[in-house]
Short mmCIF file of C-alpha atoms and ligand atoms in Angstrom, two decimals:
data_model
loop_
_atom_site.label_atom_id
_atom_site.label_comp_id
_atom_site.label_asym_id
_atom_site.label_seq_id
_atom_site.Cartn_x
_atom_site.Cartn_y
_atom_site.Cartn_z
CA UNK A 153 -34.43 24.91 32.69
CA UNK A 154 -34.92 23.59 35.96
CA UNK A 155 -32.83 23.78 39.38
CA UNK A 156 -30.20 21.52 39.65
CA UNK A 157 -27.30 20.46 42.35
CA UNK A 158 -24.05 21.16 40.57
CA UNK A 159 -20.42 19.10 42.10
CA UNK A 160 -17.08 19.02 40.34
CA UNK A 161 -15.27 15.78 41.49
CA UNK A 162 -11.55 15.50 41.11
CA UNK A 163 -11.17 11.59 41.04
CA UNK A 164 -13.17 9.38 38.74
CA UNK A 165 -14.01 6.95 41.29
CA UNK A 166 -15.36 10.10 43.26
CA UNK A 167 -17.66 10.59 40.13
CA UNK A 168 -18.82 8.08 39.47
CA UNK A 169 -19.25 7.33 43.55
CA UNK A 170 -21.68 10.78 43.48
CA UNK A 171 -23.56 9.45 39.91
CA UNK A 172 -24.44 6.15 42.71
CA UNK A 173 -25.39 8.18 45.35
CA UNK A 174 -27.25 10.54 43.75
CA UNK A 175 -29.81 7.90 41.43
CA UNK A 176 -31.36 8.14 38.06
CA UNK A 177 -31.72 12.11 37.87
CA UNK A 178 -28.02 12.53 37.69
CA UNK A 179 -25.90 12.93 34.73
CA UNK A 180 -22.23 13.70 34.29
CA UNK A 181 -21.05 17.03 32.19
CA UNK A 182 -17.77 17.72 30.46
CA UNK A 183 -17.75 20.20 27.44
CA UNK A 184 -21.73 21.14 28.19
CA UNK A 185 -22.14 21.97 24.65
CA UNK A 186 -24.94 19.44 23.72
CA UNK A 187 -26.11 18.79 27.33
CA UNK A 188 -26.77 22.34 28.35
CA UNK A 189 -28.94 22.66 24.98
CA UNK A 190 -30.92 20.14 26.18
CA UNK A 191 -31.72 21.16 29.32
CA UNK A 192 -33.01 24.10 28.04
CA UNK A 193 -35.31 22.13 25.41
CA UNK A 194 -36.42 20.42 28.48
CA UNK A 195 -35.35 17.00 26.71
CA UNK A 196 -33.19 16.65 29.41
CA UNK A 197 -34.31 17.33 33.06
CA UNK A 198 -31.44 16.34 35.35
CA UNK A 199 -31.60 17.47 38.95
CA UNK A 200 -27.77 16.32 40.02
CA UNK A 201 -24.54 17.29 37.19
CA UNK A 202 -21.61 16.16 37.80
CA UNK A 203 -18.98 17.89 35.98
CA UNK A 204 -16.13 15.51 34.98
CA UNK A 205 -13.67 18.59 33.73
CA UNK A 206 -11.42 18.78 37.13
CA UNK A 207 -10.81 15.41 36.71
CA UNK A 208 -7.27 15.07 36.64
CA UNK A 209 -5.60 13.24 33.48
CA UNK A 210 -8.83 13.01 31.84
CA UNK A 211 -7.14 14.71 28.98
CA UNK A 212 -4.35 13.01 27.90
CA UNK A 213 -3.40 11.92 24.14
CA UNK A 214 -0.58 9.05 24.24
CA UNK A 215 0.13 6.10 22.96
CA UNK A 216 0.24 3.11 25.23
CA UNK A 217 1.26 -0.04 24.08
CA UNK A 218 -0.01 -1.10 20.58
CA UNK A 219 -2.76 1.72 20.92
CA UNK A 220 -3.40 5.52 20.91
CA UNK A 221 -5.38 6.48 23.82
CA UNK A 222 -7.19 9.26 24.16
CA UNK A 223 -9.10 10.87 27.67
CA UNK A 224 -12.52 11.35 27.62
CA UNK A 225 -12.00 15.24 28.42
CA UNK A 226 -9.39 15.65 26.00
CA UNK A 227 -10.43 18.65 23.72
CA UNK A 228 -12.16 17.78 20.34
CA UNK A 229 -9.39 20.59 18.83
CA UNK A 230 -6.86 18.81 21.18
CA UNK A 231 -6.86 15.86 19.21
CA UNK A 232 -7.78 17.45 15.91
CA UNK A 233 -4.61 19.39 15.68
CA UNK A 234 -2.29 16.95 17.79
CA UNK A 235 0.54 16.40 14.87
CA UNK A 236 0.99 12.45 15.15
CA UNK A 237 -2.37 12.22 15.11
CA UNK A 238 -2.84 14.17 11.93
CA UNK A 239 -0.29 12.11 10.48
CA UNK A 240 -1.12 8.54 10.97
CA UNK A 241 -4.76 8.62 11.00
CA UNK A 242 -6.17 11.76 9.46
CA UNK A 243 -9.36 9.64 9.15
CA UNK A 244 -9.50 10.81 13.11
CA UNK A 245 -8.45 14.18 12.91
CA UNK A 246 -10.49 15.48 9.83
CA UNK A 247 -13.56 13.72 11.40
CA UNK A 248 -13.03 15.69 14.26
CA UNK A 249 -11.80 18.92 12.32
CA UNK A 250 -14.90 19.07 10.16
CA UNK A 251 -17.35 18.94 13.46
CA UNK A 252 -18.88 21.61 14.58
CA UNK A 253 -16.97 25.18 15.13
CA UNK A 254 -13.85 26.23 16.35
CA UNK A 255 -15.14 27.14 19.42
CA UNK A 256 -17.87 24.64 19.82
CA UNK A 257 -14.18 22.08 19.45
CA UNK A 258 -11.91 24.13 22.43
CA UNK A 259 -15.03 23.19 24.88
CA UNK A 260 -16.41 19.89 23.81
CA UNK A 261 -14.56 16.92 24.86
CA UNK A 262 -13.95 13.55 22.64
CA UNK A 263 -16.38 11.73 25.18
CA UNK A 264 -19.00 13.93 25.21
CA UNK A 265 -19.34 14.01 21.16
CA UNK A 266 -20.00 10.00 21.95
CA UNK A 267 -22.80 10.43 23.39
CA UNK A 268 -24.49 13.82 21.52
CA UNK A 269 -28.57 12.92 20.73
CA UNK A 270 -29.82 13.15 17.48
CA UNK A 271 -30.71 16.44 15.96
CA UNK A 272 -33.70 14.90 14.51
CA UNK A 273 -35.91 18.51 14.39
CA UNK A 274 -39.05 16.56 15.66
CA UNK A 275 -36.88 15.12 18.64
CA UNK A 276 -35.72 18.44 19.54
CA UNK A 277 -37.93 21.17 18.17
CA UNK A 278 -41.08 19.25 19.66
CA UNK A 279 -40.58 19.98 23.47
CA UNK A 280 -43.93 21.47 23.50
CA UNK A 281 -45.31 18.13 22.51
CA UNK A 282 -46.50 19.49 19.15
CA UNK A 283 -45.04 16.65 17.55
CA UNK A 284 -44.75 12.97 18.56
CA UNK A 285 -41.20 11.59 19.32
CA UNK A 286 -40.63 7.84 20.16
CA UNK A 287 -36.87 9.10 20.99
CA UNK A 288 -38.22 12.13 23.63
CA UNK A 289 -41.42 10.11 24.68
CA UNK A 290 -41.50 6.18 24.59
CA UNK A 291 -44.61 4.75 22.56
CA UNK A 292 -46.07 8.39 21.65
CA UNK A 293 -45.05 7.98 17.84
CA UNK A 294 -42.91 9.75 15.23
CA UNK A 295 -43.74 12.55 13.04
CA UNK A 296 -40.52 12.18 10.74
CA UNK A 297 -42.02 9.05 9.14
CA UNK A 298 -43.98 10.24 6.66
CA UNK A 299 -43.15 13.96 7.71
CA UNK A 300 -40.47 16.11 6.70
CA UNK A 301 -37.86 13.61 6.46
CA UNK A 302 -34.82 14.93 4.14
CA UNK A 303 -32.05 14.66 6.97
CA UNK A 304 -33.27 11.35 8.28
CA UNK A 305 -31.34 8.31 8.01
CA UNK A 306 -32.00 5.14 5.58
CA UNK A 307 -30.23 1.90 7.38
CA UNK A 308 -30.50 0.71 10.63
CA UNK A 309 -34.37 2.80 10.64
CA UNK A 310 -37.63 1.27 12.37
CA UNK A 311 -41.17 1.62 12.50
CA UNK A 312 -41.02 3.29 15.81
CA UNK A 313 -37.71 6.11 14.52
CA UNK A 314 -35.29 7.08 11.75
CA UNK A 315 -33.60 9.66 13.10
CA UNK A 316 -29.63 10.25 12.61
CA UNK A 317 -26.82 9.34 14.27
CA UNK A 318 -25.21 13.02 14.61
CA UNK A 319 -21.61 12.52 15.30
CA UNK A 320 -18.72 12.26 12.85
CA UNK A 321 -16.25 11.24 15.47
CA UNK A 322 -17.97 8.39 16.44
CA UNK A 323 -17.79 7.14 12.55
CA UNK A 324 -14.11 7.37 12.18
CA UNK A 325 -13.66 5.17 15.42
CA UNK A 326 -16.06 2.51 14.35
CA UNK A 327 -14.44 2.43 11.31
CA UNK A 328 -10.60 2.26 13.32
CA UNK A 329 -11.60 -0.59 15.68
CA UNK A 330 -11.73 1.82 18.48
CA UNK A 331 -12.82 0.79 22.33
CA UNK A 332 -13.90 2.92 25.34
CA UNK A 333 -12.84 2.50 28.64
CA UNK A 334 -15.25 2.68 31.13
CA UNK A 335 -15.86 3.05 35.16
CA UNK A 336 -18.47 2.77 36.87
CA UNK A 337 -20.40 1.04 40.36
CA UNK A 338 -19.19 -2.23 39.52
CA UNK A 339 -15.67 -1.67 38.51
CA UNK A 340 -14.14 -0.96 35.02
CA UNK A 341 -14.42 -2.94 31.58
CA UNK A 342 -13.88 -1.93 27.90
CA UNK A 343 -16.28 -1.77 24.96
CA UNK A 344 -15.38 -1.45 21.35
CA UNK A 345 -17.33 1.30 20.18
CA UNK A 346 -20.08 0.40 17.44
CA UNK A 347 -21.33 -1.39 20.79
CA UNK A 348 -22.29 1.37 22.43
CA UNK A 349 -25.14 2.57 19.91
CA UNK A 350 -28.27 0.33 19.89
CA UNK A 351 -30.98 -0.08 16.58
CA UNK A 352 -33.91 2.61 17.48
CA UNK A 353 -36.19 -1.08 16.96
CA UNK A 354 -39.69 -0.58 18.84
CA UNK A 355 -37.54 0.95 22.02
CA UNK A 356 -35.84 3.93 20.25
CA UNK A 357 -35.61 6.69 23.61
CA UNK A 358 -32.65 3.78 24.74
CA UNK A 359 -29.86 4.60 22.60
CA UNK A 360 -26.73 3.56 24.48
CA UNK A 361 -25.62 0.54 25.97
CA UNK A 362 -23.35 2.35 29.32
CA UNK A 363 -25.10 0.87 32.06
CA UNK A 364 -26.39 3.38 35.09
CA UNK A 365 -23.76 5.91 35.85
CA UNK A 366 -21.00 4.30 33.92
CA UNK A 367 -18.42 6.88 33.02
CA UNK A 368 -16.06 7.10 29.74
CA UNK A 369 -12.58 7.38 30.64
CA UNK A 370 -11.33 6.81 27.88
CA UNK A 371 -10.99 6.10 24.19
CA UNK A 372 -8.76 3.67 23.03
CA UNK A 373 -7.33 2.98 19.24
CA UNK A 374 -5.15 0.07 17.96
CA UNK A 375 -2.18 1.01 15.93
CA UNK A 376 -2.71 0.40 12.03
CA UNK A 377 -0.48 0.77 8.92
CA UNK A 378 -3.98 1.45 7.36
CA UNK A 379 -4.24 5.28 9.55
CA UNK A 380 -1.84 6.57 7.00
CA UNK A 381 -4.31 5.96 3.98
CA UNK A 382 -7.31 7.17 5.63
CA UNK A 383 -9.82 9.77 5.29
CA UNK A 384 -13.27 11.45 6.83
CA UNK A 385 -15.27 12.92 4.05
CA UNK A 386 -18.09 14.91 4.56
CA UNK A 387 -21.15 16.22 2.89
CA UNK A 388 -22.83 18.95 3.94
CA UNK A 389 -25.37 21.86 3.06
CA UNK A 390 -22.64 24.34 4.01
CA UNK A 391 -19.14 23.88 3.88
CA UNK A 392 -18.37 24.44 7.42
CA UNK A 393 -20.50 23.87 11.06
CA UNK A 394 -22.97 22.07 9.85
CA UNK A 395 -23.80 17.83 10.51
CA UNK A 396 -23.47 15.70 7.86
CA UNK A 397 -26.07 14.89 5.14
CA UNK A 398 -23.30 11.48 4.27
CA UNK A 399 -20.04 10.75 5.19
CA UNK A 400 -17.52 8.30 4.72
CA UNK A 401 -14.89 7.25 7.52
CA UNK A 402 -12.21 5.44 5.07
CA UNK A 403 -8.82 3.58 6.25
CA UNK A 404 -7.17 1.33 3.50
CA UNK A 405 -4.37 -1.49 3.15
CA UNK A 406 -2.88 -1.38 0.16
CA UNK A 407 -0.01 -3.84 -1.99
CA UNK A 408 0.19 -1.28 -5.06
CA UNK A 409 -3.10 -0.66 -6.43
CA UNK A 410 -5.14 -3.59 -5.28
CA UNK A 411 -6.89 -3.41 -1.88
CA UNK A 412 -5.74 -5.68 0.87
CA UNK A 413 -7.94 -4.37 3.43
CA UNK A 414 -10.48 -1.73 3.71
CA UNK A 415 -12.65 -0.79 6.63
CA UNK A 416 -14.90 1.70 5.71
CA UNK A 417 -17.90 3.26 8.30
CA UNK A 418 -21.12 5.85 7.39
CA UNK A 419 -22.04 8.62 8.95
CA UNK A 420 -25.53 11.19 8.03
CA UNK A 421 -27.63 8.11 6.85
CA UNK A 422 -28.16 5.47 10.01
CA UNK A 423 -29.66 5.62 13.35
CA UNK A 424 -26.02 4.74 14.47
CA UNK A 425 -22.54 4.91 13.18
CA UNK A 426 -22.75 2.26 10.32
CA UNK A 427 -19.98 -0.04 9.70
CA UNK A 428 -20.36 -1.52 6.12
CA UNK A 429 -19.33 -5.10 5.45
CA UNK A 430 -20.91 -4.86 2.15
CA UNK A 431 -18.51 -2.37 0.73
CA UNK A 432 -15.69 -3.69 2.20
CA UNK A 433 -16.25 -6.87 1.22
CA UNK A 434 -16.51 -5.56 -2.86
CA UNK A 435 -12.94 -3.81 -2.69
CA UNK A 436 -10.93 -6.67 -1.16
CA UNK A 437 -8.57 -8.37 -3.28
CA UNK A 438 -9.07 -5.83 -6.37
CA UNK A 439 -7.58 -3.19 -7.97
CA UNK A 440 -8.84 0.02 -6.67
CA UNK A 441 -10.63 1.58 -9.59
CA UNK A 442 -13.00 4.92 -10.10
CA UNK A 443 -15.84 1.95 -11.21
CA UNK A 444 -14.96 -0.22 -8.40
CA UNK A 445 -15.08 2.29 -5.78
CA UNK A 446 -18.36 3.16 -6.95
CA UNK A 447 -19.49 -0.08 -6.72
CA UNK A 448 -18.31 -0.80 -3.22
CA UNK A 449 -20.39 2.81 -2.50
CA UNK A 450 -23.68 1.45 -3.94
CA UNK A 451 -22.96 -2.29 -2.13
CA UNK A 452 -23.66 0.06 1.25
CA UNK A 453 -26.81 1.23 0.64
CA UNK A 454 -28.15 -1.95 -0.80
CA UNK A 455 -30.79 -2.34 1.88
CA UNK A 456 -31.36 1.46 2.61
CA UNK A 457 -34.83 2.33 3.09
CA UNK A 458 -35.65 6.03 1.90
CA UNK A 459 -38.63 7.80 2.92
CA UNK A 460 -40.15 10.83 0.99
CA UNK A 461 -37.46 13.17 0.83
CA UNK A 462 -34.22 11.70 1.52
CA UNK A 463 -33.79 8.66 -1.15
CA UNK A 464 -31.08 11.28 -2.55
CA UNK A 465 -28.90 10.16 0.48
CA UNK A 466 -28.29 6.87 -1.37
CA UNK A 467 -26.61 7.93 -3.93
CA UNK A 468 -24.91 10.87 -2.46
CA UNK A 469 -23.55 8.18 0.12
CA UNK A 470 -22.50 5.92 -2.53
CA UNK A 471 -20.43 8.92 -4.48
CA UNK A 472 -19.14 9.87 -0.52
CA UNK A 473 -17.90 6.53 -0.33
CA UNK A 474 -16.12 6.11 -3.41
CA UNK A 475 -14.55 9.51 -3.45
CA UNK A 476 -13.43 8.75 -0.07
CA UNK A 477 -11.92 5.62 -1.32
CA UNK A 478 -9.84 7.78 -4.15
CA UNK A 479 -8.97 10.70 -1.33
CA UNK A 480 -7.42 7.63 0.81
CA UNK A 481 -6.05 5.69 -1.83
CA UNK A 482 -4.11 8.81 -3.22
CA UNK A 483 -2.29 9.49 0.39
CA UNK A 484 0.12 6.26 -0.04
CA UNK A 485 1.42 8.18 -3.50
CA UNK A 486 2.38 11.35 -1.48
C1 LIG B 236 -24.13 24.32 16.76
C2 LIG B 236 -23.55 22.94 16.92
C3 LIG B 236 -23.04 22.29 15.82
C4 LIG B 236 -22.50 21.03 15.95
N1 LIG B 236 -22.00 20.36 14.85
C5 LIG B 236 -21.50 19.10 14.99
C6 LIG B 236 -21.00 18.37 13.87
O1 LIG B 236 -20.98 18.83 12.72
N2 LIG B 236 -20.53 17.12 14.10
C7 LIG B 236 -20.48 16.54 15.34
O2 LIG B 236 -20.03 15.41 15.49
N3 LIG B 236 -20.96 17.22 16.40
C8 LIG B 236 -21.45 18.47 16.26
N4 LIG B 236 -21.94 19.14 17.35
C9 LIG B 236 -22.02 18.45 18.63
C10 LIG B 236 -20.78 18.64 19.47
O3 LIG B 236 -19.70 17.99 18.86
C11 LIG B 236 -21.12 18.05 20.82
O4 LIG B 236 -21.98 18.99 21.45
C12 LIG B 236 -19.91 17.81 21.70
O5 LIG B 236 -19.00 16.92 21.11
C13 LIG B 236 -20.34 17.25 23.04
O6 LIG B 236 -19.22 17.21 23.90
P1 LIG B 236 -19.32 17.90 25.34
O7 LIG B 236 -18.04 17.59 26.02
O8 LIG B 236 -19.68 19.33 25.24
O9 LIG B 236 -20.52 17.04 25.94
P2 LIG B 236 -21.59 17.43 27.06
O10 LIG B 236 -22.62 18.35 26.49
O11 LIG B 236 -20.90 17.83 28.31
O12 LIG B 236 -22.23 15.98 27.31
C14 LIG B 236 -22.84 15.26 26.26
C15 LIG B 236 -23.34 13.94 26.81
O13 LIG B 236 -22.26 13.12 27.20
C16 LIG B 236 -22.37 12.76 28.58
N5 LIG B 236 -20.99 12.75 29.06
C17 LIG B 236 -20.06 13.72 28.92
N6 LIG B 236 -18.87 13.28 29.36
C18 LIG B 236 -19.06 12.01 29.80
C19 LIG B 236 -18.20 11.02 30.36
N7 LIG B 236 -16.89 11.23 30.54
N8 LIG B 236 -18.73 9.81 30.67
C20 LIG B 236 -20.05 9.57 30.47
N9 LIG B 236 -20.91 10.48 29.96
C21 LIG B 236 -20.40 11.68 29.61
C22 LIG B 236 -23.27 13.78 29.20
O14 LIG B 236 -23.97 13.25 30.30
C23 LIG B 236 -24.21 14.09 28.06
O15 LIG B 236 -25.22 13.11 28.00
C24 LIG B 236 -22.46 20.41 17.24
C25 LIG B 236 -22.95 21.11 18.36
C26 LIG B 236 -23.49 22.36 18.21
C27 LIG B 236 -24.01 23.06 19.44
#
């Protein structure tokens, strides 16, 4: 790791003032569980961290208006186990629940996990430059393609990078509608989430759309009838701390058995968190069947692109889906 200046701000503007001042090396820190990692890999060779944790009422969960708003430092537990939350939209909580460990979830915060990098093992295990990484090094290839490929993703994938979006967090918000709020040099704005993850294309080391030391304050979620039947399900190779191989971020509107609206989001099988019109579209207006879940599941993965050892991941992402479908169906009958 190398030497870097270390400041812990207690405003936001006075964070995102020292990001300004300090340039291009600098990058904030919250939970350091991914970031730290990093730094050690020597993907990630900041000279300036500004930790964002003394930030005052960066963790708060309320509701504010029409919407539940979470802080950017709020706890991944935090929110995992807050009781309203796990009520009306257990889509959020059991996405968050089934990340990571226990203790990983007391430290990391919910705007952190936004911005995790892939685990792709040529990305990270390739700091020596053994392997080519588009991601770590613009334009010096990818090993993956054509490599050992079984945890890489098949939609949104390029010539240049198919690595995986990691996070399961940031599929249950696409799938909710969620925003962030953001600060940063030139004031504040909003920006609904699946806009903050870019297509690897032929550029795939830019992954995020925040411009230069732009800080998340927030996360924002509107108010649905459709949190109540919703659901995160995830596949895994063990049952417990490990990333997804497919999952399913589910919310459903529902007049008796036939689907009124359905907003349904991927996770463990894109370069980003992958909303899916295509399945959506199947359910809407039908009666929610075993057969026509499945066949909103295989509708997502009609353009997936395997490579030599994940095509598995399509139909294992088509059975996520429509189980998930069932799972949030089943909550309006309890
Ligand atoms: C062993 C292991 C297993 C894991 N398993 C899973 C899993 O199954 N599913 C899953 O989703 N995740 C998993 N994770 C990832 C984990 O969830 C993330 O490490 C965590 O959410 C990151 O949050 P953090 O607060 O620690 O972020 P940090 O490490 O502090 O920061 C992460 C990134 O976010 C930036 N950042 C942090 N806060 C802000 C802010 N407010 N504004 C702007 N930028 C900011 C940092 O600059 C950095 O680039 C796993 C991690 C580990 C180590």
């Amino acid at each position: 790791m190398r030497p870097f200046t270390y400041i812990r701000p207690a405003t936001p503007q006075e964070a995102v003032g020292a990001f300004a001042e300090a340039g291009e090396g600098a990058r904030f820190i919250a939970g350091g569980t991914t970031l730290y990692d990093l730094m050690k890999l020597m993907i990630e060779r900041p000279n300036y961290l500004i930790d964002v944790t003394a930030v005052q009422g960066l963790d708060r969960i309320e509701t504010v208006g029409d919407r539940l708003r979470f802080g950017a430092n709020a706890a991944m537990s935090a929110v995992a186990e807050d009781p309203v939350v796990g009520r009306d939209y257990p889509v959020l909580s059991e996405a968050l629940a089934k990340a990571a460990s226990q203790q990983l979830r007391n430290m990391a915060t919910v705007g952190g996990n936004l911005l995790q990098r892939t685990r792709c093992m040529y990305f990270r295990n390739g700091g020596g430059g053994i392997y080519p990484c588009n991601k770590r090094e613009a334009g010096s290839g990818c090993a993956a393609i054509g490599g050992l490929d079984r945890g890489q993703a098949v939609l949104g994938t390029s010539q240049a990078c198919t690595a995986v979006s990691p996070g399961d967090w940031p599929v249950a918000l696409v799938a909710m509608d969620a925003s962030i709020e953001l600060l940063g040099p030139a004031g504040s704005r909003s920006l609904p989430v699946g806009d903050l993850y870019r297509l690897p294309g032929d550029t795939p080391h830019l992954e995020f759309t925040l411009g230069p030391g732009e800080m998340i304050t927030a996360i924002t979620v509107p108010k649905t009838p459709a949190g109540r039947l919703s659901t995160y399900h995830k596949i895994r190779d063990r049952e417990s701390y490990a990333f997804a191989l497919t999952s399913a971020a589910v919310a459903l509107e529902m007049s008796g058995d036939r689907v009124e609206g359905a907003r349904i989001a991927l996770g463990g099988v894109a370069t980003r968190p992958w909303r899916t019109s295509e399945a959506e579209e199947v359910l809407i207006g039908h009666r929610l069947t075993p057969e026509l879940a499945l066949a909103a599941g295989q509708a997502a993965f009609r353009d997936a692109r395997p490579g030599r050892h994940n095509s598995f991941k399509t139909e294992l992402g088509a059975r996520t889906i429509a189980d998930a479908l069932i799972i949030a169906a089943g909550r309006g009958r309890t």
